[in-house]
Short mmCIF file of C-alpha atoms in Angstrom, two decimals:
data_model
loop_
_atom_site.label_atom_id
_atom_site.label_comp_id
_atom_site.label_asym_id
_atom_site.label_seq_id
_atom_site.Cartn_x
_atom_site.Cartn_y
_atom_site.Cartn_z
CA UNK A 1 93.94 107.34 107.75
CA UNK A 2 92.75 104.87 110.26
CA UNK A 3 91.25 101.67 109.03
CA UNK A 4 92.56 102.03 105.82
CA UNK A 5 92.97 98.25 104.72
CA UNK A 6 96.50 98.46 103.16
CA UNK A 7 98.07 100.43 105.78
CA UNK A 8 101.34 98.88 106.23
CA UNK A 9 101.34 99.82 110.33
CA UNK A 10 99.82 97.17 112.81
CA UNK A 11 97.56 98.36 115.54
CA UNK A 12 97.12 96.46 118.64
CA UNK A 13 94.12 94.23 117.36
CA UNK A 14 95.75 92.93 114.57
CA UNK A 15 99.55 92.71 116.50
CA UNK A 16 97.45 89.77 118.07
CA UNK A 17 96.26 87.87 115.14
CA UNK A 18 99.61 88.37 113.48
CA UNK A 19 100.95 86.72 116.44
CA UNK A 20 99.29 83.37 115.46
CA UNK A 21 100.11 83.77 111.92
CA UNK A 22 103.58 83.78 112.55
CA UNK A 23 106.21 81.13 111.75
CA UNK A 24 107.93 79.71 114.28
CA UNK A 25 110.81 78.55 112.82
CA UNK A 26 113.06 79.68 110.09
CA UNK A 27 112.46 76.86 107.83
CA UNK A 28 109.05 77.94 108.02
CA UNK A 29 109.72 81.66 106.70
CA UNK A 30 108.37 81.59 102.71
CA UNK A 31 110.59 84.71 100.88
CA UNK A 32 113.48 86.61 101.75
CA UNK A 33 115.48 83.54 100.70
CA UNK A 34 118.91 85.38 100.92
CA UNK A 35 118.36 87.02 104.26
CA UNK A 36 117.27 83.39 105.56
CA UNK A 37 120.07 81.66 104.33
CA UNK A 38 122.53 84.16 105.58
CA UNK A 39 120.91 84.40 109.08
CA UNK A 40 120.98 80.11 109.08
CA UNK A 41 124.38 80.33 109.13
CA UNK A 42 124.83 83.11 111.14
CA UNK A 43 123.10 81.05 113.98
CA UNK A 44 123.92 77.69 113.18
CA UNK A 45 128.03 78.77 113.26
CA UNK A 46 127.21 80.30 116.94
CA UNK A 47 125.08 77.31 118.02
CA UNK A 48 128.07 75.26 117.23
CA UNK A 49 130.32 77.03 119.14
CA UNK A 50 128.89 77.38 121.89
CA UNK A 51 128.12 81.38 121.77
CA UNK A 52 125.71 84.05 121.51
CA UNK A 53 124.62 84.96 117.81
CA UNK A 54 126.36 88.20 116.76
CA UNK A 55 124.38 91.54 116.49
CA UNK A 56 121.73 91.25 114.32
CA UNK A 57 120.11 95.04 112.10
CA UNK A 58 116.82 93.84 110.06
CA UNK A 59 116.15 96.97 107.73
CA UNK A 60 113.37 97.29 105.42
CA UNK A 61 109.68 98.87 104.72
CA UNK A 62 107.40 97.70 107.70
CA UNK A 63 105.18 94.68 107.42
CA UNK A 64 107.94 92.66 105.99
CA UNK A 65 108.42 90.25 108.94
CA UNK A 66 111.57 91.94 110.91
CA UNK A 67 109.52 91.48 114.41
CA UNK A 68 109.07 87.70 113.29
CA UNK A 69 112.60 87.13 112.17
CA UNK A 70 113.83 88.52 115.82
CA UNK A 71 111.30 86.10 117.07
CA UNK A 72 112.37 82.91 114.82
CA UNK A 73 116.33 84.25 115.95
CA UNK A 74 115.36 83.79 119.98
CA UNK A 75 113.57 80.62 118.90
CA UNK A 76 116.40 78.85 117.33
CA UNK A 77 118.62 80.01 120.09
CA UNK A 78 115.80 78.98 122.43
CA UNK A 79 116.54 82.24 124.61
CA UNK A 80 114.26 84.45 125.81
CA UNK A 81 112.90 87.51 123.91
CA UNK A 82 112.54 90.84 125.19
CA UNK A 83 110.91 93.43 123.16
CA UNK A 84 110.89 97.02 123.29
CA UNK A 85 110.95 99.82 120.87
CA UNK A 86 113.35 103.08 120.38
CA UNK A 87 110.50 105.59 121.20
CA UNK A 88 110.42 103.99 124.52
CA UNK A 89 113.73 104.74 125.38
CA UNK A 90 114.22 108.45 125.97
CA UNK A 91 116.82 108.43 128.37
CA UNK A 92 120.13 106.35 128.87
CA UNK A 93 118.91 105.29 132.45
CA UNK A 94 115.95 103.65 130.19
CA UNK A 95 118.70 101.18 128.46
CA UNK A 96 120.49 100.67 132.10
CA UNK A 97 117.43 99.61 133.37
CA UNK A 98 116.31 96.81 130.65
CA UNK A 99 120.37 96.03 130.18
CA UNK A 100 120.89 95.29 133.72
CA UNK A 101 117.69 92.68 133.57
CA UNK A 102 118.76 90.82 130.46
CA UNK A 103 120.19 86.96 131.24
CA UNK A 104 122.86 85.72 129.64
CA UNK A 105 122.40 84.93 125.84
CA UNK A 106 118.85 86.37 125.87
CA UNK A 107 118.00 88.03 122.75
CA UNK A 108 116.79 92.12 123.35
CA UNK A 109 114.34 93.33 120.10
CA UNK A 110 114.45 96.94 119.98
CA UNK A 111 112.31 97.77 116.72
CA UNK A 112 112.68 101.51 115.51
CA UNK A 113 116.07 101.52 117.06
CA UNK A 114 117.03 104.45 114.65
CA UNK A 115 114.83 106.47 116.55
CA UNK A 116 116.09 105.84 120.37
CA UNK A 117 117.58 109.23 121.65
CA UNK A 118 121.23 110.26 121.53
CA UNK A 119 122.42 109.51 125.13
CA UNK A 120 121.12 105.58 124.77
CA UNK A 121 122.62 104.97 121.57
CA UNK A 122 126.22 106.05 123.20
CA UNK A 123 125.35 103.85 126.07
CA UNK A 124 124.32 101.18 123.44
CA UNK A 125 127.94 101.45 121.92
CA UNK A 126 129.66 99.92 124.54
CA UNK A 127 127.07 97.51 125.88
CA UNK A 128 127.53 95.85 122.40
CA UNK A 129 130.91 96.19 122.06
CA UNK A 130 132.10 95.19 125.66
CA UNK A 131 129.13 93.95 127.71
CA UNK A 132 128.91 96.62 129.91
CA UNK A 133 127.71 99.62 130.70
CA UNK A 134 128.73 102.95 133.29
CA UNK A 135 126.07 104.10 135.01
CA UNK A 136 126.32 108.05 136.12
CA UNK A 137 125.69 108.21 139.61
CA UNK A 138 125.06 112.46 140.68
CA UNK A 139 125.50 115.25 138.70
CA UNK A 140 128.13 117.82 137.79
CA UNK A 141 132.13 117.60 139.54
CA UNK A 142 130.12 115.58 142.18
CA UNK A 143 129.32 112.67 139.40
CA UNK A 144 130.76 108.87 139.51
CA UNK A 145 130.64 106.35 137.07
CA UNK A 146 129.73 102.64 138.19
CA UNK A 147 130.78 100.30 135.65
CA UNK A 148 127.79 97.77 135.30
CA UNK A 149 129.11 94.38 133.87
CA UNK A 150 126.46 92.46 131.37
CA UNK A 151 126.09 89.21 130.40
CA UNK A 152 126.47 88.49 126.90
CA UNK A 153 123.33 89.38 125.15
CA UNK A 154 122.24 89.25 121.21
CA UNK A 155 120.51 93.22 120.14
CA UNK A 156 118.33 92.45 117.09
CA UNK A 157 117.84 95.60 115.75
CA UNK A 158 114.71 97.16 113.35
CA UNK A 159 114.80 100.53 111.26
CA UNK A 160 112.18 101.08 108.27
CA UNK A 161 114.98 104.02 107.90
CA UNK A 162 118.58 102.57 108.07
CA UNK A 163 119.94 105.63 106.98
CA UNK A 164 119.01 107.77 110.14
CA UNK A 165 121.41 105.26 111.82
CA UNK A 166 125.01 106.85 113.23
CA UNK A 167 127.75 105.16 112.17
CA UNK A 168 129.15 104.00 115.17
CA UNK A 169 125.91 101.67 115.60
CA UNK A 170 125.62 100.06 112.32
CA UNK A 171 129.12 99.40 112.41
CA UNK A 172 128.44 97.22 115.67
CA UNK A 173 126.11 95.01 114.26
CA UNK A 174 127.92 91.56 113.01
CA UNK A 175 124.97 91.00 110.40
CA UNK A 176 122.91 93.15 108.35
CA UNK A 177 119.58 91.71 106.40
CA UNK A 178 117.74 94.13 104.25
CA UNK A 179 114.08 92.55 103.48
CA UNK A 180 112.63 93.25 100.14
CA UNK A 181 109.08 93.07 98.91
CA UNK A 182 107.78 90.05 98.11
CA UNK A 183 107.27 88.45 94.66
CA UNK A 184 103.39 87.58 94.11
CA UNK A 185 104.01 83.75 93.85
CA UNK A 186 105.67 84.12 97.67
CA UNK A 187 102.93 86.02 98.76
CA UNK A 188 100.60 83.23 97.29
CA UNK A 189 102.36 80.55 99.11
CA UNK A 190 101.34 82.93 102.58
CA UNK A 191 97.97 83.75 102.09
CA UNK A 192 97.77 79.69 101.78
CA UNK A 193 99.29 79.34 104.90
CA UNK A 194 97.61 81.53 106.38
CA UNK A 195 94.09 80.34 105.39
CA UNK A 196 94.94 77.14 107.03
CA UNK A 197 95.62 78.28 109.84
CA UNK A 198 93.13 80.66 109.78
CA UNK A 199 90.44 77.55 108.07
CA UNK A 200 89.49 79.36 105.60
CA UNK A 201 88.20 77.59 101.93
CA UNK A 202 90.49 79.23 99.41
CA UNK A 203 90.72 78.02 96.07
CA UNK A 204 94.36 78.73 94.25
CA UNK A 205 92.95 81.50 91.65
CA UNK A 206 90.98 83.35 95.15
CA UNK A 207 94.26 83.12 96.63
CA UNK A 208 96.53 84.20 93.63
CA UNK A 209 94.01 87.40 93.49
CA UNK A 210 94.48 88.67 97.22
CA UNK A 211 98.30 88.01 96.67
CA UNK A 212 97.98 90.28 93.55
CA UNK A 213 96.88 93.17 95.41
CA UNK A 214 98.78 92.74 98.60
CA UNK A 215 101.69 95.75 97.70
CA UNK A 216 104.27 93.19 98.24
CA UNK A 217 103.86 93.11 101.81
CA UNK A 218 102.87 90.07 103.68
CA UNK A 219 100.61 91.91 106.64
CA UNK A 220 98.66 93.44 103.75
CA UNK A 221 98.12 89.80 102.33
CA UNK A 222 96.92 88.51 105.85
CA UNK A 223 94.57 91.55 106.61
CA UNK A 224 93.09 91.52 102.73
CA UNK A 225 92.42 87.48 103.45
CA UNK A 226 90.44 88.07 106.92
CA UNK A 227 88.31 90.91 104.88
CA UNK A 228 87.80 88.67 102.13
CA UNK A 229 86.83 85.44 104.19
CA UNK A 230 84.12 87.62 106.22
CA UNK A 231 82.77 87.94 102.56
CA UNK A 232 82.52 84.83 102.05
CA UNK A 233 80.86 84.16 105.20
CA UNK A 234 78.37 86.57 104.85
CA UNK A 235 77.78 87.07 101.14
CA UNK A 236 78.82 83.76 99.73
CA UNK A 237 78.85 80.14 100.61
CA UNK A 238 81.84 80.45 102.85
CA UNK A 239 84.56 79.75 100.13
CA UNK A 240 87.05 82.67 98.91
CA UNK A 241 86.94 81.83 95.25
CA UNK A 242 88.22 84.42 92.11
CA UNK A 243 84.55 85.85 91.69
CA UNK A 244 84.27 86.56 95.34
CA UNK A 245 87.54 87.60 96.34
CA UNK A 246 87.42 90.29 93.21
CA UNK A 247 84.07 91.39 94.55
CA UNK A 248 85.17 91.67 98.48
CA UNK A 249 88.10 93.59 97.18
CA UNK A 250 85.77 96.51 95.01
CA UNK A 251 84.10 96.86 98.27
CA UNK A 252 87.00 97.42 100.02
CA UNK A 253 88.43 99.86 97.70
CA UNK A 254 91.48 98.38 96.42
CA UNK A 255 92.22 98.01 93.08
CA UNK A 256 93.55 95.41 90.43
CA UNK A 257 96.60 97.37 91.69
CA UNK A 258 96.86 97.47 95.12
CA UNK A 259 95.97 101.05 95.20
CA UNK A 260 93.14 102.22 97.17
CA UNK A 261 91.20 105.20 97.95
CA UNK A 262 93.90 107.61 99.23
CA UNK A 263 96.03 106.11 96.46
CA UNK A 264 93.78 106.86 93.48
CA UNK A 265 92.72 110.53 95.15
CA UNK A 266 96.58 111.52 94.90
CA UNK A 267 96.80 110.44 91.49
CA UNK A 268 93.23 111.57 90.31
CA UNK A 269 94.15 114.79 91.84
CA UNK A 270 97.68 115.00 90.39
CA UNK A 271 95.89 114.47 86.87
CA UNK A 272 92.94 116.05 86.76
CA UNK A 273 93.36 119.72 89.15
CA UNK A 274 96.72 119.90 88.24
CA UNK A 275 97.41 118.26 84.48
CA UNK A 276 100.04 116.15 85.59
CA UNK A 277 101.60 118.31 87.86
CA UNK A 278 104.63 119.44 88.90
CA UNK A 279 102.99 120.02 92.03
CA UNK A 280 104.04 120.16 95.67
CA UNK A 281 103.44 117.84 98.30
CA UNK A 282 101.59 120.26 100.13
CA UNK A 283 99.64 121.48 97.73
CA UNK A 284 98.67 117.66 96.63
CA UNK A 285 98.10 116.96 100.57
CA UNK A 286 95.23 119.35 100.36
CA UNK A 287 93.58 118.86 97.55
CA UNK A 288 93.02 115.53 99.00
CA UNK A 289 92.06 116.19 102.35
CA UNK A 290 95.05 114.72 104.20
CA UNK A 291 98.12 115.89 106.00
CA UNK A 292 101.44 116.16 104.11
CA UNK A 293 103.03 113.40 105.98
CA UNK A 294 100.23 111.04 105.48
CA UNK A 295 100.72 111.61 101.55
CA UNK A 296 104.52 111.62 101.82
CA UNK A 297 104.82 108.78 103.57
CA UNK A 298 102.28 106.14 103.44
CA UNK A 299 100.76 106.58 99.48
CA UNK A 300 103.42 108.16 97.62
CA UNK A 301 106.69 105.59 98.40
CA UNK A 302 103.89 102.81 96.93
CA UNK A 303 103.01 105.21 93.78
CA UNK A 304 106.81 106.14 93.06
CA UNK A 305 107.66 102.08 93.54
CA UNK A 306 105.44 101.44 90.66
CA UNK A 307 105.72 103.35 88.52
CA UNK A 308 102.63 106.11 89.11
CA UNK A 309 104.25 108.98 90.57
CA UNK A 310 107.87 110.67 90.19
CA UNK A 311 109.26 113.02 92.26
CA UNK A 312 111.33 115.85 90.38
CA UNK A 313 112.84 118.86 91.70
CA UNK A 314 110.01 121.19 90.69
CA UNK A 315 107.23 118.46 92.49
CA UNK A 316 105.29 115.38 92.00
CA UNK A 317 105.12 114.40 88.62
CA UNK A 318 102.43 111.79 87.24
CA UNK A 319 103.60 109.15 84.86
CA UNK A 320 101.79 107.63 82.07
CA UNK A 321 101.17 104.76 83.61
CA UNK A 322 99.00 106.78 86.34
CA UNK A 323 96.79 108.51 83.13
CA UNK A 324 96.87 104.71 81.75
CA UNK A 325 95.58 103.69 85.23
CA UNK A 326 93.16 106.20 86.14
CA UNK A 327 91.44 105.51 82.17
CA UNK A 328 92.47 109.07 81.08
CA UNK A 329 93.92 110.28 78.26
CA UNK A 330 97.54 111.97 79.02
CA UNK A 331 97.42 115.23 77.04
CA UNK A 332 100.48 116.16 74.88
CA UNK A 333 102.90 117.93 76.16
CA UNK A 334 101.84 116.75 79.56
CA UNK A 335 104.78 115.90 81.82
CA UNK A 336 105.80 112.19 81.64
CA UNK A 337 104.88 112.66 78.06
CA UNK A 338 108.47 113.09 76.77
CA UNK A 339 109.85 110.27 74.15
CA UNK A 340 112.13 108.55 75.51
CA UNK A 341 116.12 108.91 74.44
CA UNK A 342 116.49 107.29 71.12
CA UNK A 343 113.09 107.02 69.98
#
């Protein structure tokens, strides 16, 4: 599913024009207005005493601004950022080696951190806890521990899957922020941002449409505005108004909605080869030409979030807003179709 325009992943490309989209600072962050407040005074309370910030988790889907907030945290600190990622680190002697390079109050980013392997989380434990780490010189009776001391460092964590966390780590982390989608009106205010920084010519209904169909998620919002300002380049005068930002969108494939093609195949599928289902993933997964963990997890947590798909222990299950959606009419008796309690 490469190239699919509301893919919430970044590749490298776009990891580059994100990077001058950011904000810098955390006044400058538009949503998440809990998680920013908390995480002001979080940093302000260890600016004024002289410290390093406590340990910081950011959970949340991806393409909610975790890798900015890290940035905005080393920013306000004005320490260094080092970034890395827990597929990276496959051994313990991975963590020595970027723990033993870190300066004091320097901020360490590890994004996917609930996937780092076993041996480096245990390290992990006591590098957060203590500031140190014991290196494992040799092998077997033969083996000595060097105890490596650290300078005090802040670990910003990321997980799109908190849960898969032990324990032991979450429990070492001073703050927790869990981002949430964003509300159209705050994903208005950062498509406008971003088309000034970007110079594009938005008008405010143009903008309020690509905000619309942005899945809550500000990356989507960014990438939908560069497609539709290289419509208006090159099949309008240049300015992303209502008319041409609906029209760049239709080409694009994504809907009033915010559901595009891989979207609408699961739940054109779900209706019309299998009445509504229950089905299995699997078996949903092939009748659209994709692999069961590309249906799983990229279109379906979208579908069940509003309201198109439910998941039931006998399968997938479409709703009546998905029949609604898809201009169909739900037959009776369909699943979904129930009356509600009370009615």
């Amino acid at each position: 599913m490469e190239g699919r325009l509301t893919a919430v992943e970044a590749d490298a490309d776009e990891r580059a024009v994100e990077a001058a989209l950011r904000p810098r600072r955390l006044d400058e962050v538009i949503g998440q207005e809990r998680v920013r407040e908390q995480l002001g005074l979080v940093l302000d309370a260890a600016k004024a005493r002289g410290r390093v910030p406590d340990h910081v988790l950011l959970s949340g889907p991806p393409g909610l601004g975790k890798t900015t907030l890290a940035m905005i945290i080393a920013a306000e600190m004005e320490a260094p950022l080092r970034l890395t990622s827990g597929p990276a680190i496959t051994h313990a002697g991975d963590l020595a080696a970027i723990l033993s390079g870190l300066n004091e109050g320097e901020v360490l980013f590890v994004d996917e951190i609930h996937r780092m392997s076993r041996p480096a989380e245990e390290m992990l434990y006591m590098a957060m806890e203590d500031f140190r780490v014991d290196v494992i010189i040799g092998k077997g009776p033969g083996a000595t521990a060097i105890p490596l001391e650290i300078p005090p460092f802040t670990l910003v964590g990321a997980t799109t899957r908190a849960g898969l966390l032990p324990g032991p780590l979450r429990d070492r982390f001073g703050f927790t922020g869990h981002l949430e989608f964003y509300e159209p009106h705050e994903l208005d205010g950062i498509v406008h941002r971003s088309a000034r920084l970007l110079d594009v010519d938005l008008t405010d209904e143009g903008s309020s449409e690509i905000a619309g169909r942005s899945r809550g998620t500000p990356r989507i919002a960014n990438r939908l505005l560069r497609r539709v300002r290289d419509y208006a380049q090159v099949r309008a005068d240049g300015v992303v108004t209502l008319d041409v930002a609906h029209r760049a969108l239709d080409l694009f494939e994504v809907d009033a909605s915010g559901l595009d093609r891989l979207d609408r195949g699961v739940l054109d599928a779900l209706c019309r080869r299998f009445g509504g289902g229950p089905v299995g993933i699997s078996t949903l997964a092939v009748a659209v030409g994709e692999e069961r963990e590309t249906v799983e997890e990229v279109a379906e947590p979208f579908l069940v979030r509003n309201g198109f798909l439910a998941r039931t222990p006998r399968g997938r299950v479409a709703t009546p807003a998905a029949w609604a959606h898809l201009g169909l009419q739900q037959p009776l008796g369909a699943p979904g179709d129930e009356p509600l309690p009370g009615s």
